[in-house]
Amino acid sequence: PIRVDADFPAGVLDQDFLPDEALTLSFPFEAMTARYIAGMTPITGARGEARLTGDSFHVTVAAASVGPLALSGGDVIIPDLHNSGVITRIKAHSEGKMSDVLRLIDEEPLGYPKRFGVNPANVNGQAAVDLDVALPLLKDVSLDQLRIGVKATASELAMPIDNRKLEHGMVNFTIDTQSLSSQGTGVLQGVPVSFKWTEDFIAPGVTTRVDLTGRLDDASRARLGLSDPQWLTGPMPVTLALYGRHFSLKDAGLKADLSAAVVDIPMLNLAKHAGTRANASAQLHFGDAGALSMSDLVVTGEGMNVRGGLALDSEGKIVNVALSDVRMGANDFALNLEPLLGGDGLAVRIQGKRLDATHFFADKKKQADASSPAEMDSELQRPLSLNTKVDRLVFHDDVGFRDVTMAVSFAANEKLTGFNLDAIGTGKGKVTGRMDVVKGVRNLSLDTDDAGAFIDTFMNFSSVRGGKLAAHIDFPSDAQNAANAKAPLPDYQGVITLSDVVITDQPFFARFFSAGSLDGPLRLLQGQGIPLTTVSVPFNARAKLVTIREGRAAGPAIGATFGGVLDRKAEKLDLTGTLVPVYGINNILGAVPVLGDILNSRKGEGVFGLTYAMKGNLNEPTVTLNPLSVLTPGIFRRIFEFSPPKDALAQPPPQASAESAPQTPAAPPQ
């Protein structure tokens, strides 16, 4: 039905219609079909009321459909009907599935989802949309002539984002012809996040910005595939501002509060405990196929300052780490890290003022209490090349080398393949080290001008003063090991030689000499010390068992022979030998041809000696002496000798484990 209400002056119907005349045509309609934007899905099944008043047309739509979407609250206003291209205003409310809304606005000429790489079929959730469109009444309307205003709310939104999934999203959208703005919350791969997305449709460069805020812990990082780096653990609030063009994100700004997090890089002795204030920021750059680079990395906090950048390939492997400034704890250096050429492993270069190496020389028992042996021994399982040039290399308690130039290389499983060292030692003079390879046999040498300071530094034994130390260690070749498969060779063997050292007041030696009633050496020990012209320690080792054969010490006041086994894993020793008092005079008779061979038991034992056995805990072994042996000269003294311990090489190899395995002995390095 059509209802026409008219109020005209007399005779007006005989004249031409004038727009300013009062004329109202009002009628309800049903099942109307309309298409307002060419090419898009038409409005169907519309019902409502239309009113023509003078020069304007107003349509109120109570209900309609656009494809599967329901419309309500529609309103169409066309003013100035007599003008060409008059601007028409269209408003409507719609509710339905988010995928259907996206399919509608993906139609030409809009095409919003495809601009951002969004496939409507992969999106779930419900949407409520308020639409406000202004367009000219022309046959052909370009996108530039449209004025679109959209306000939408999405609930239970679920969609993929960069190989991850956003679920349970609650998002508000505001869209016009120039920009999009959205804000909301959701769960990204199981991690609660809040976010804000802005899009500039007309900017020539960067058009997209996505701001994410969340709290990452170890579990959420694993769910997001961000478990690396594994040296960073614990909770951390994070904000991430992502940038790109049309939702193709290429760059990001990262900020993180690391105060509750833990940083632990034992190899470089870099550590940060939970509760220590720290903040981090960086610029991220996303490459093809998932590659990532980080620049302008800055970590600041209590006692720490780190600056630099890094790059990872598409598989998350390190391409390069370049830190221009690393100041944390006792460390102050620059670092460059990259993969070794032609294989697995890392090449590390360190240069600067100070490098803290206390991790490698700390109390191993305390380390074992803090972590399992497998964790402790896992640090050098991959090949490693380390080149260092620092003013100070610290070992413990601010004790270390100066002016250090060092190159060390390891193959897999801690196999030492190269060593070069030049430094000023902890005492007087230099410390030098070299490794040469001859026919597959690795030969390591280490020399220092101050044996006492060197021993105190690495063995915490302060009773040796001065002198020189020379160590020569050989590692069998693979061919030698293969040829002796039935009778395994030692992992390494060599000789440590001390010359012109002095043994000073030391409780263990005082107890040792007292037990043997050696008053002369005891008085020397407690006074100016006992000089030793030479100490020779031939040894071989397999895993953590070290065998000493025919060790000798000689000086004017006393000499000694020793041999046995040292178990570094159990921290126990089992040694036997002979003490030779008044060594210089005692050996005069031993130098007499023929007679000396009879009177001497062995080389270095002299005519008269005191046999002993030393067994038990490495720090406090039990000492047993045979006083009758001092009355028995030369070869007959062997009657009173203690039974020597079994050679470590004659015993079955220990079971391989993370802490004791023939192919991975601990210090001294393999």
XYZ file of C-alpha atoms in Angstrom:
670
model
C 0.000 0.000 0.000
C 1.055 3.581 -0.693
C -0.231 6.452 1.331
C 0.026 9.918 -0.192
C -0.455 12.982 1.954
C -0.542 16.330 0.097
C -1.118 19.921 1.115
C -0.957 22.242 -1.881
C -2.001 25.818 -2.459
C -4.908 26.112 -4.775
C -4.028 25.390 -8.419
C -0.537 24.071 -7.725
C -1.234 20.744 -9.401
C -1.657 22.625 -12.623
C 1.860 24.002 -12.328
C 5.378 22.459 -12.596
C 6.467 20.741 -9.372
C 8.718 22.946 -7.274
C 11.138 21.398 -4.699
C 10.201 23.803 -1.950
C 6.547 22.910 -2.051
C 5.228 20.873 0.898
C 4.718 17.385 -0.522
C 4.981 14.150 1.453
C 4.754 10.641 0.036
C 5.038 7.944 2.717
C 4.762 4.208 2.161
C 5.885 0.934 3.791
C 7.773 -1.629 1.702
C 8.668 -5.308 1.887
C 11.033 -7.689 0.049
C 12.949 -4.796 -1.446
C 16.319 -5.478 -3.114
C 18.963 -2.758 -3.347
C 22.625 -2.512 -4.323
C 24.404 0.585 -3.098
C 27.980 -0.265 -4.135
C 28.463 -1.823 -7.560
C 29.963 -5.312 -7.463
C 29.160 -6.014 -3.801
C 26.492 -8.374 -2.441
C 23.071 -6.632 -2.635
C 20.720 -5.977 0.263
C 17.782 -8.369 0.001
C 14.510 -8.942 1.794
C 14.448 -5.397 3.105
C 11.352 -4.131 4.875
C 10.672 -0.742 6.295
C 9.253 2.626 5.383
C 10.170 5.212 2.764
C 9.264 8.862 2.805
C 9.623 11.423 0.043
C 9.348 14.958 1.333
C 9.941 17.835 -0.978
C 13.436 17.442 -2.388
C 14.654 14.639 -0.031
C 14.173 10.900 0.266
C 14.483 9.000 3.583
C 14.310 5.224 3.931
C 14.150 3.450 7.290
C 14.980 -0.266 7.087
C 13.666 -2.345 9.972
C 15.322 -5.571 8.786
C 17.201 -6.934 5.788
C 19.959 -9.336 4.759
C 23.324 -9.000 3.062
C 24.173 -12.535 2.127
C 24.180 -14.522 5.417
C 24.413 -11.340 7.532
C 21.338 -9.846 9.165
C 20.834 -6.066 8.958
C 18.778 -3.920 11.298
C 18.460 -0.254 12.132
C 19.060 0.746 8.513
C 18.751 4.377 7.526
C 19.175 5.923 4.040
C 19.009 9.670 3.444
C 19.174 11.267 -0.049
C 18.997 15.080 0.138
C 18.711 17.444 -2.824
C 17.224 15.020 -5.305
C 17.432 17.554 -8.072
C 21.260 17.701 -7.937
C 23.452 15.234 -9.871
C 25.785 13.096 -7.735
C 24.153 14.111 -4.506
C 25.805 12.524 -1.460
C 23.751 9.710 0.020
C 24.162 8.654 3.679
C 23.621 4.995 4.577
C 23.664 3.585 8.111
C 23.044 0.033 9.296
C 23.716 -2.446 12.090
C 24.714 -6.033 11.376
C 25.506 -9.104 13.432
C 26.849 -12.477 12.387
C 29.911 -14.619 12.016
C 33.235 -12.825 11.762
C 34.138 -14.869 8.687
C 30.980 -13.639 6.895
C 31.758 -10.019 7.776
C 35.290 -10.440 6.408
C 33.982 -12.038 3.187
C 31.677 -9.054 2.677
C 34.367 -6.404 3.133
C 36.773 -8.515 1.042
C 34.570 -7.905 -2.022
C 35.594 -5.319 -4.574
C 36.051 -2.442 -4.450
C 36.839 -2.742 -0.714
C 39.120 -5.810 -0.433
C 40.268 -5.087 3.134
C 41.184 -8.644 4.345
C 43.266 -9.491 1.275
C 45.303 -6.338 1.844
C 46.462 -7.815 5.158
C 46.896 -11.414 4.034
C 43.839 -12.579 6.007
C 41.804 -15.517 4.702
C 38.210 -15.180 5.997
C 37.838 -18.981 5.987
C 40.506 -19.225 8.746
C 38.765 -16.785 11.086
C 36.161 -17.704 13.712
C 34.125 -15.651 16.151
C 31.095 -13.381 16.276
C 30.917 -9.774 15.132
C 28.580 -6.819 15.680
C 29.064 -4.021 13.134
C 27.733 -0.477 12.873
C 28.140 0.857 9.316
C 28.058 4.495 8.176
C 28.609 5.053 4.422
C 28.478 8.238 2.368
C 28.611 8.000 -1.452
C 27.540 10.065 -4.463
C 24.531 8.934 -6.495
C 26.393 8.241 -9.697
C 26.425 5.290 -12.031
C 30.119 4.612 -11.489
C 31.539 5.278 -8.031
C 35.278 4.917 -7.300
C 36.671 3.858 -3.951
C 38.081 7.332 -3.442
C 34.544 8.751 -3.571
C 33.331 6.508 -0.759
C 33.317 7.707 2.830
C 33.099 4.676 5.098
C 32.863 4.601 8.865
C 32.762 1.246 10.645
C 32.629 0.449 14.325
C 32.766 -3.237 15.139
C 33.130 -5.536 18.111
C 34.450 -9.080 17.742
C 34.031 -11.722 20.450
C 35.665 -15.151 20.748
C 37.857 -14.155 17.818
C 40.216 -16.892 16.626
C 42.667 -16.513 13.741
C 46.224 -17.533 12.733
C 48.999 -14.943 13.154
C 52.466 -15.751 11.780
C 52.278 -19.553 12.324
C 50.695 -19.010 15.726
C 47.055 -18.834 16.759
C 45.130 -16.065 18.481
C 42.120 -17.335 20.426
C 39.398 -15.957 22.724
C 39.907 -12.480 21.315
C 37.746 -9.546 22.416
C 38.448 -6.717 19.967
C 36.992 -3.312 19.127
C 37.529 -1.941 15.593
C 37.166 1.538 14.153
C 37.586 1.879 10.380
C 37.281 4.744 7.933
C 38.541 5.265 4.407
C 41.938 6.446 5.678
C 42.753 4.236 8.658
C 41.913 1.311 10.890
C 42.309 1.178 14.643
C 41.654 -1.822 16.865
C 42.288 -2.686 20.481
C 41.619 -5.768 22.534
C 42.789 -8.828 24.410
C 43.289 -12.457 23.532
C 45.306 -15.608 24.062
C 48.228 -16.036 21.643
C 49.397 -19.656 21.562
C 48.152 -20.090 25.128
C 49.706 -16.822 26.344
C 47.384 -13.958 27.452
C 48.163 -10.730 25.571
C 46.675 -7.292 25.054
C 47.200 -5.535 21.757
C 46.506 -2.471 19.651
C 46.547 -2.437 15.839
C 46.579 0.711 13.730
C 46.631 0.799 9.917
C 47.125 3.821 7.658
C 45.540 3.080 4.266
C 47.146 5.970 2.386
C 50.699 6.252 3.839
C 53.434 5.620 1.220
C 55.784 3.703 3.555
C 55.025 2.037 6.876
C 51.273 1.548 7.224
C 50.945 -1.034 10.021
C 51.715 -0.848 13.718
C 50.831 -3.603 16.178
C 51.533 -3.083 19.885
C 51.604 -6.244 22.011
C 51.847 -6.405 25.800
C 52.252 -9.616 27.749
C 54.118 -11.458 30.462
C 56.451 -14.239 29.363
C 57.713 -17.057 31.565
C 59.478 -20.303 30.669
C 56.243 -22.146 29.860
C 54.782 -19.364 27.702
C 58.085 -18.882 25.858
C 58.080 -22.578 24.999
C 54.511 -22.356 23.690
C 55.485 -19.413 21.496
C 58.587 -21.221 20.224
C 60.893 -18.742 21.956
C 62.780 -21.128 24.270
C 66.100 -19.849 22.924
C 68.230 -18.412 24.328
C 68.176 -21.039 27.075
C 70.450 -18.933 29.298
C 67.518 -16.558 29.856
C 64.797 -17.908 32.165
C 62.091 -16.639 34.488
C 59.143 -14.247 34.122
C 59.470 -10.973 32.247
C 56.849 -8.353 31.237
C 57.341 -7.548 27.533
C 56.052 -4.893 25.141
C 56.540 -5.293 21.408
C 55.777 -2.643 18.777
C 55.669 -4.260 15.315
C 55.894 -2.237 12.082
C 55.295 -3.047 8.421
C 53.201 -2.397 5.357
C 49.730 -3.844 4.954
C 50.291 -6.232 7.866
C 53.537 -7.561 6.402
C 55.600 -6.953 9.537
C 59.315 -6.273 8.962
C 60.519 -4.414 12.058
C 59.763 -4.203 15.761
C 60.777 -2.372 18.902
C 61.188 -4.568 21.972
C 61.180 -3.595 25.637
C 61.389 -6.042 28.537
C 61.622 -5.850 32.307
C 64.205 -8.474 33.321
C 64.125 -7.783 37.049
C 62.496 -11.118 37.893
C 64.402 -13.048 35.203
C 67.618 -15.061 35.510
C 70.595 -14.823 33.148
C 73.228 -17.568 33.386
C 76.044 -17.943 30.818
C 78.621 -20.032 32.727
C 81.196 -20.123 29.934
C 81.575 -16.322 30.167
C 80.689 -16.156 33.864
C 77.808 -13.810 33.094
C 75.022 -14.116 35.635
C 72.035 -12.127 36.839
C 69.878 -13.280 39.732
C 66.128 -12.883 40.130
C 65.336 -9.641 41.922
C 68.250 -7.709 40.420
C 66.805 -4.728 38.559
C 67.400 -4.808 34.799
C 65.722 -3.644 31.604
C 66.294 -4.538 27.970
C 65.422 -2.881 24.677
C 66.207 -3.705 21.053
C 65.166 -3.184 17.459
C 64.104 -6.356 15.629
C 64.241 -6.913 11.882
C 62.348 -9.832 10.278
C 63.895 -11.351 7.160
C 62.661 -13.908 4.682
C 61.539 -17.372 5.841
C 61.739 -16.458 9.525
C 65.262 -15.013 9.739
C 65.691 -12.478 12.537
C 68.243 -9.810 13.345
C 68.460 -7.610 16.414
C 70.185 -4.234 16.548
C 70.568 -1.550 19.188
C 70.351 -4.153 21.945
C 70.747 -2.451 25.316
C 70.579 -4.228 28.683
C 71.053 -2.032 31.735
C 70.605 -2.626 35.435
C 72.394 -3.070 38.712
C 76.020 -3.817 37.854
C 75.402 -4.561 34.182
C 75.594 -2.816 30.837
C 75.386 -4.808 27.583
C 75.141 -3.301 24.092
C 75.221 -4.823 20.631
C 73.178 -7.005 18.313
C 72.707 -10.463 16.843
C 71.352 -12.309 13.820
C 69.565 -15.698 13.565
C 68.755 -17.691 10.443
C 65.346 -19.115 9.543
C 65.980 -22.157 11.788
C 66.871 -20.032 14.798
C 70.610 -20.778 14.577
C 73.147 -18.064 15.316
C 74.525 -16.197 12.312
C 76.379 -13.592 14.341
C 76.465 -12.066 17.814
C 78.326 -8.764 18.081
C 78.380 -7.143 21.516
C 80.416 -3.957 21.588
C 80.151 -3.610 25.349
C 79.733 -6.372 27.951
C 80.027 -5.160 31.526
C 78.624 -7.544 34.113
C 80.241 -8.606 37.357
C 84.000 -8.705 36.833
C 83.651 -8.710 33.027
C 84.425 -5.760 30.779
C 84.951 -6.749 27.136
C 83.614 -6.799 23.578
C 82.471 -10.088 22.053
C 81.918 -11.444 18.574
C 80.412 -14.905 18.071
C 79.649 -16.752 14.850
C 79.449 -20.349 13.570
C 82.684 -22.138 12.750
C 83.372 -22.382 9.042
C 82.439 -25.699 7.517
C 80.689 -27.324 10.418
C 78.994 -27.281 13.764
C 80.305 -25.218 16.658
C 81.101 -21.609 17.455
C 83.959 -19.187 16.970
C 84.264 -16.651 19.794
C 86.458 -13.562 19.858
C 86.829 -11.544 23.063
C 88.795 -8.354 23.477
C 88.775 -5.832 26.267
C 89.848 -4.947 29.764
C 88.724 -7.900 31.837
C 87.422 -11.459 31.397
C 86.106 -13.433 34.364
C 87.078 -17.133 34.109
C 86.239 -18.092 37.686
C 83.596 -20.546 36.485
C 86.267 -22.923 35.219
C 88.432 -22.714 38.344
C 85.833 -22.534 41.115
C 85.226 -25.251 43.680
C 83.940 -28.171 41.612
C 82.179 -29.648 44.625
C 80.126 -26.497 45.044
C 79.327 -26.549 41.353
C 78.193 -30.145 41.630
C 75.879 -29.201 44.484
C 74.291 -26.554 42.285
C 73.839 -28.613 39.135
C 74.089 -32.122 37.810
C 77.329 -33.417 36.244
C 75.575 -33.654 32.903
C 74.737 -29.954 33.058
C 78.275 -29.049 34.111
C 79.943 -31.036 31.341
C 77.541 -29.995 28.588
C 79.073 -26.589 27.960
C 81.821 -27.745 25.585
C 80.106 -30.634 23.841
C 80.170 -28.714 20.542
C 83.347 -27.571 18.770
C 84.595 -24.208 19.991
C 87.270 -21.752 18.923
C 88.131 -19.015 21.419
C 90.458 -16.100 20.727
C 91.038 -13.732 23.610
C 93.044 -10.587 24.096
C 92.394 -8.921 27.438
C 94.259 -6.802 29.942
C 93.201 -9.102 32.766
C 92.073 -12.743 32.928
C 90.603 -13.450 36.378
C 90.621 -16.976 37.837
C 89.406 -16.456 41.409
C 89.352 -13.808 44.141
C 90.705 -11.155 41.785
C 93.730 -13.374 41.042
C 94.647 -13.747 37.404
C 96.963 -13.170 34.451
C 97.766 -9.814 32.857
C 98.278 -8.800 29.230
C 96.745 -12.039 27.989
C 96.734 -13.227 24.394
C 95.186 -16.676 24.133
C 93.811 -18.937 21.408
C 92.084 -22.189 22.364
C 90.170 -24.607 20.165
C 88.115 -27.669 21.047
C 86.625 -30.373 18.871
C 83.436 -32.091 20.010
C 83.308 -33.480 23.546
C 85.964 -31.164 24.986
C 88.784 -32.509 22.803
C 91.513 -29.877 22.945
C 92.889 -29.323 19.445
C 94.768 -26.043 19.764
C 96.361 -23.914 22.481
C 98.469 -20.771 22.419
C 99.076 -18.532 25.442
C 101.215 -15.515 26.207
C 100.635 -13.685 29.481
C 102.162 -12.154 32.575
C 101.550 -14.600 35.429
C 100.147 -14.048 38.883
C 103.654 -13.806 40.314
C 106.862 -12.870 38.546
C 107.558 -13.369 34.883
C 105.669 -14.833 31.981
C 103.382 -17.774 31.359
C 103.511 -19.327 27.905
C 101.743 -22.285 26.355
C 101.821 -23.985 22.969
C 100.292 -26.981 21.247
C 101.850 -28.690 18.227
C 100.476 -31.629 16.278
C 103.017 -34.148 14.930
C 101.655 -37.164 13.019
C 98.328 -36.820 14.766
C 99.852 -36.646 18.252
C 99.023 -33.429 20.095
C 101.906 -32.106 22.171
C 101.078 -29.474 24.773
C 103.694 -27.463 26.649
C 103.196 -24.935 29.431
C 105.953 -22.919 31.107
C 105.923 -20.311 33.862
C 108.626 -18.264 35.530
C 106.941 -18.446 38.959
C 105.935 -21.998 39.837
C 104.785 -21.102 43.359
C 102.346 -18.431 42.202
C 101.051 -20.687 39.409
C 100.416 -23.619 41.782
C 98.718 -21.374 44.316
C 96.470 -19.903 41.603
C 95.176 -23.186 40.247
C 95.587 -25.628 43.160
C 95.087 -23.270 46.127
C 98.366 -24.582 47.558
C 100.397 -21.685 48.942
C 103.345 -23.615 50.419
C 105.459 -23.552 47.244
C 107.534 -20.418 46.625
C 109.341 -19.248 43.524
C 111.007 -21.529 41.016
C 109.943 -22.477 37.529
C 107.390 -24.933 36.186
C 107.417 -26.776 32.885
C 104.658 -29.153 31.826
C 104.762 -31.329 28.719
C 101.661 -33.383 27.890
C 101.049 -35.691 24.918
C 97.674 -36.877 23.607
C 97.664 -40.102 21.553
C 96.499 -39.930 17.966
C 93.363 -41.624 16.693
C 95.558 -44.071 14.777
C 97.428 -45.018 17.958
C 94.165 -45.578 19.824
C 92.818 -47.731 17.006
C 95.983 -49.841 16.946
C 95.786 -50.409 20.718
C 92.062 -51.077 21.025
C 92.628 -54.165 23.211
C 95.058 -52.349 25.513
C 93.796 -48.767 25.638
C 96.338 -45.986 25.749
C 96.040 -43.232 28.355
C 93.927 -40.231 27.451
C 97.057 -38.154 27.959
C 100.491 -38.522 29.534
C 103.418 -36.291 30.319
C 105.855 -34.861 32.822
C 105.565 -31.884 35.144
C 108.903 -30.482 36.271
C 109.581 -27.940 39.018
C 113.019 -26.416 39.485
C 114.496 -24.330 42.310
C 111.357 -24.159 44.434
C 111.058 -23.769 48.219
C 108.509 -25.628 50.374
C 107.443 -23.397 53.273
C 105.414 -23.956 56.432
C 102.666 -26.408 55.576
C 100.651 -28.389 58.157
C 100.516 -31.609 56.145
C 104.291 -31.770 55.552
C 104.920 -30.840 59.208
C 102.813 -33.840 60.265
C 104.593 -35.966 57.698
C 108.108 -35.100 58.935
C 107.076 -35.355 62.593
C 105.828 -38.897 62.011
C 109.250 -39.785 60.628
C 111.183 -37.953 63.382
C 112.870 -35.856 60.680
C 113.721 -32.887 62.879
C 116.033 -31.231 60.382
C 113.496 -30.912 57.546
C 110.815 -29.994 60.079
C 112.864 -27.049 61.391
C 113.618 -25.921 57.860
C 109.964 -26.202 56.932
C 108.939 -24.017 59.854
C 111.717 -21.522 59.228
C 113.175 -20.501 55.899
C 111.675 -23.450 54.051
C 113.006 -26.572 52.374
C 114.705 -25.924 49.021
C 114.170 -28.419 46.237
C 116.425 -28.247 43.223
C 114.145 -30.360 41.074
C 110.779 -32.119 41.245
C 109.793 -34.460 38.419
C 106.255 -35.917 38.147
C 105.829 -38.368 35.222
C 102.146 -39.307 34.888
C 99.459 -40.702 32.649
C 95.701 -40.374 32.938
C 92.537 -42.084 31.862
C 89.266 -40.317 32.642
C 89.684 -39.003 36.204
C 92.331 -41.500 37.320
C 95.911 -40.204 37.238
C 98.843 -42.589 37.657
C 102.246 -41.241 38.802
C 105.307 -43.347 38.018
C 108.800 -42.809 39.466
C 108.192 -39.304 40.696
C 111.245 -37.695 42.280
C 112.058 -34.640 44.380
C 115.615 -33.630 45.223
C 117.191 -30.890 47.326
C 120.181 -30.332 49.658
C 118.158 -31.130 52.792
C 115.771 -33.852 51.672
C 114.670 -35.897 48.716
C 111.799 -38.208 47.985
C 110.414 -40.672 45.521
C 106.712 -41.248 45.003
C 104.283 -43.109 42.804
C 100.663 -44.172 42.862
C 97.160 -43.194 41.791
C 95.154 -39.997 42.176
C 91.371 -40.292 41.766
C 90.148 -36.806 40.929
C 86.508 -37.856 40.892
C 86.560 -39.260 44.434
C 89.242 -36.743 45.517
C 91.371 -39.545 46.940
C 94.992 -40.575 46.545
C 97.036 -43.723 47.080
C 100.806 -43.073 46.975
C 103.897 -44.919 48.186
C 107.557 -43.908 48.168
C 110.678 -43.149 50.114
C 111.834 -40.060 52.040
C 115.571 -39.426 51.767
C 116.949 -37.236 54.614
C 120.157 -35.212 54.104
C 119.715 -35.882 50.429
C 122.951 -34.278 49.210
C 125.271 -36.288 51.527
C 123.079 -39.386 51.340
C 123.582 -39.594 47.595
C 127.375 -39.182 47.636
C 127.776 -42.893 48.336
C 125.163 -43.631 45.742
C 127.343 -41.978 43.124
C 130.207 -44.468 43.706
C 130.392 -46.879 40.723
C 129.102 -50.405 41.365
C 128.841 -49.788 45.118
C 126.292 -47.066 44.537
C 124.124 -49.384 42.487
C 124.036 -51.817 45.423
C 123.520 -49.252 48.175
C 120.834 -47.307 46.308
C 117.384 -48.872 46.090
C 116.335 -46.768 43.115
C 117.469 -43.632 41.426
C 116.841 -40.676 43.735
C 116.390 -42.720 46.942
C 119.925 -42.502 48.328
C 121.600 -45.011 50.654
C 119.334 -44.425 53.637
C 115.633 -43.699 53.356
C 112.278 -43.935 55.089
C 109.484 -45.727 53.232
C 105.967 -44.339 53.527
C 102.413 -44.778 52.283
C 99.918 -41.984 51.830
C 96.274 -42.904 51.363
C 92.794 -41.431 51.746
C 91.153 -38.071 51.264
C 93.131 -35.717 49.071
C 93.039 -32.906 51.638
C 93.832 -34.981 54.732
C 95.364 -38.346 53.718
C 96.535 -40.907 56.227
C 100.354 -41.195 56.380
C 102.044 -44.447 57.356
C 105.854 -44.775 57.735
C 108.070 -47.805 58.343
C 110.861 -46.700 60.749
C 112.822 -49.939 60.190
C 113.392 -49.031 56.581
C 115.746 -46.182 57.517
C 118.163 -48.737 59.016
C 118.261 -50.811 55.830
C 120.476 -49.491 53.078
C 119.990 -49.680 49.385
C 118.366 -52.553 47.615
C 117.435 -54.333 50.880
C 115.067 -51.527 51.805
C 112.572 -52.830 49.304
C 111.711 -55.528 51.852
C 110.032 -52.797 53.941
C 108.283 -50.990 51.106
C 104.506 -50.672 51.091
C 102.565 -52.377 48.316
C 102.149 -49.921 45.454
C 98.633 -49.162 44.251
C 97.379 -50.647 41.007
C 98.162 -48.805 37.827
C 95.074 -46.999 36.560
C 95.739 -48.276 33.036
C 95.782 -51.865 34.297
C 92.260 -51.469 35.680
C 89.058 -51.778 33.646
C 87.954 -48.498 32.116
C 85.360 -46.661 34.223
C 81.769 -46.623 33.026
C 81.195 -43.755 30.631
C 79.044 -41.028 32.054
C 78.571 -37.294 31.830
C 81.152 -36.851 34.562
C 83.669 -39.614 33.797
C 84.129 -40.781 30.242
C 87.421 -41.716 28.571
C 86.761 -39.414 25.666
C 85.947 -36.390 27.851
C 88.394 -36.011 30.752
C 88.185 -32.844 32.763
C 91.018 -30.525 33.787
C 93.805 -30.702 32.886
C 92.194 -30.305 29.451
C 92.158 -33.210 27.069
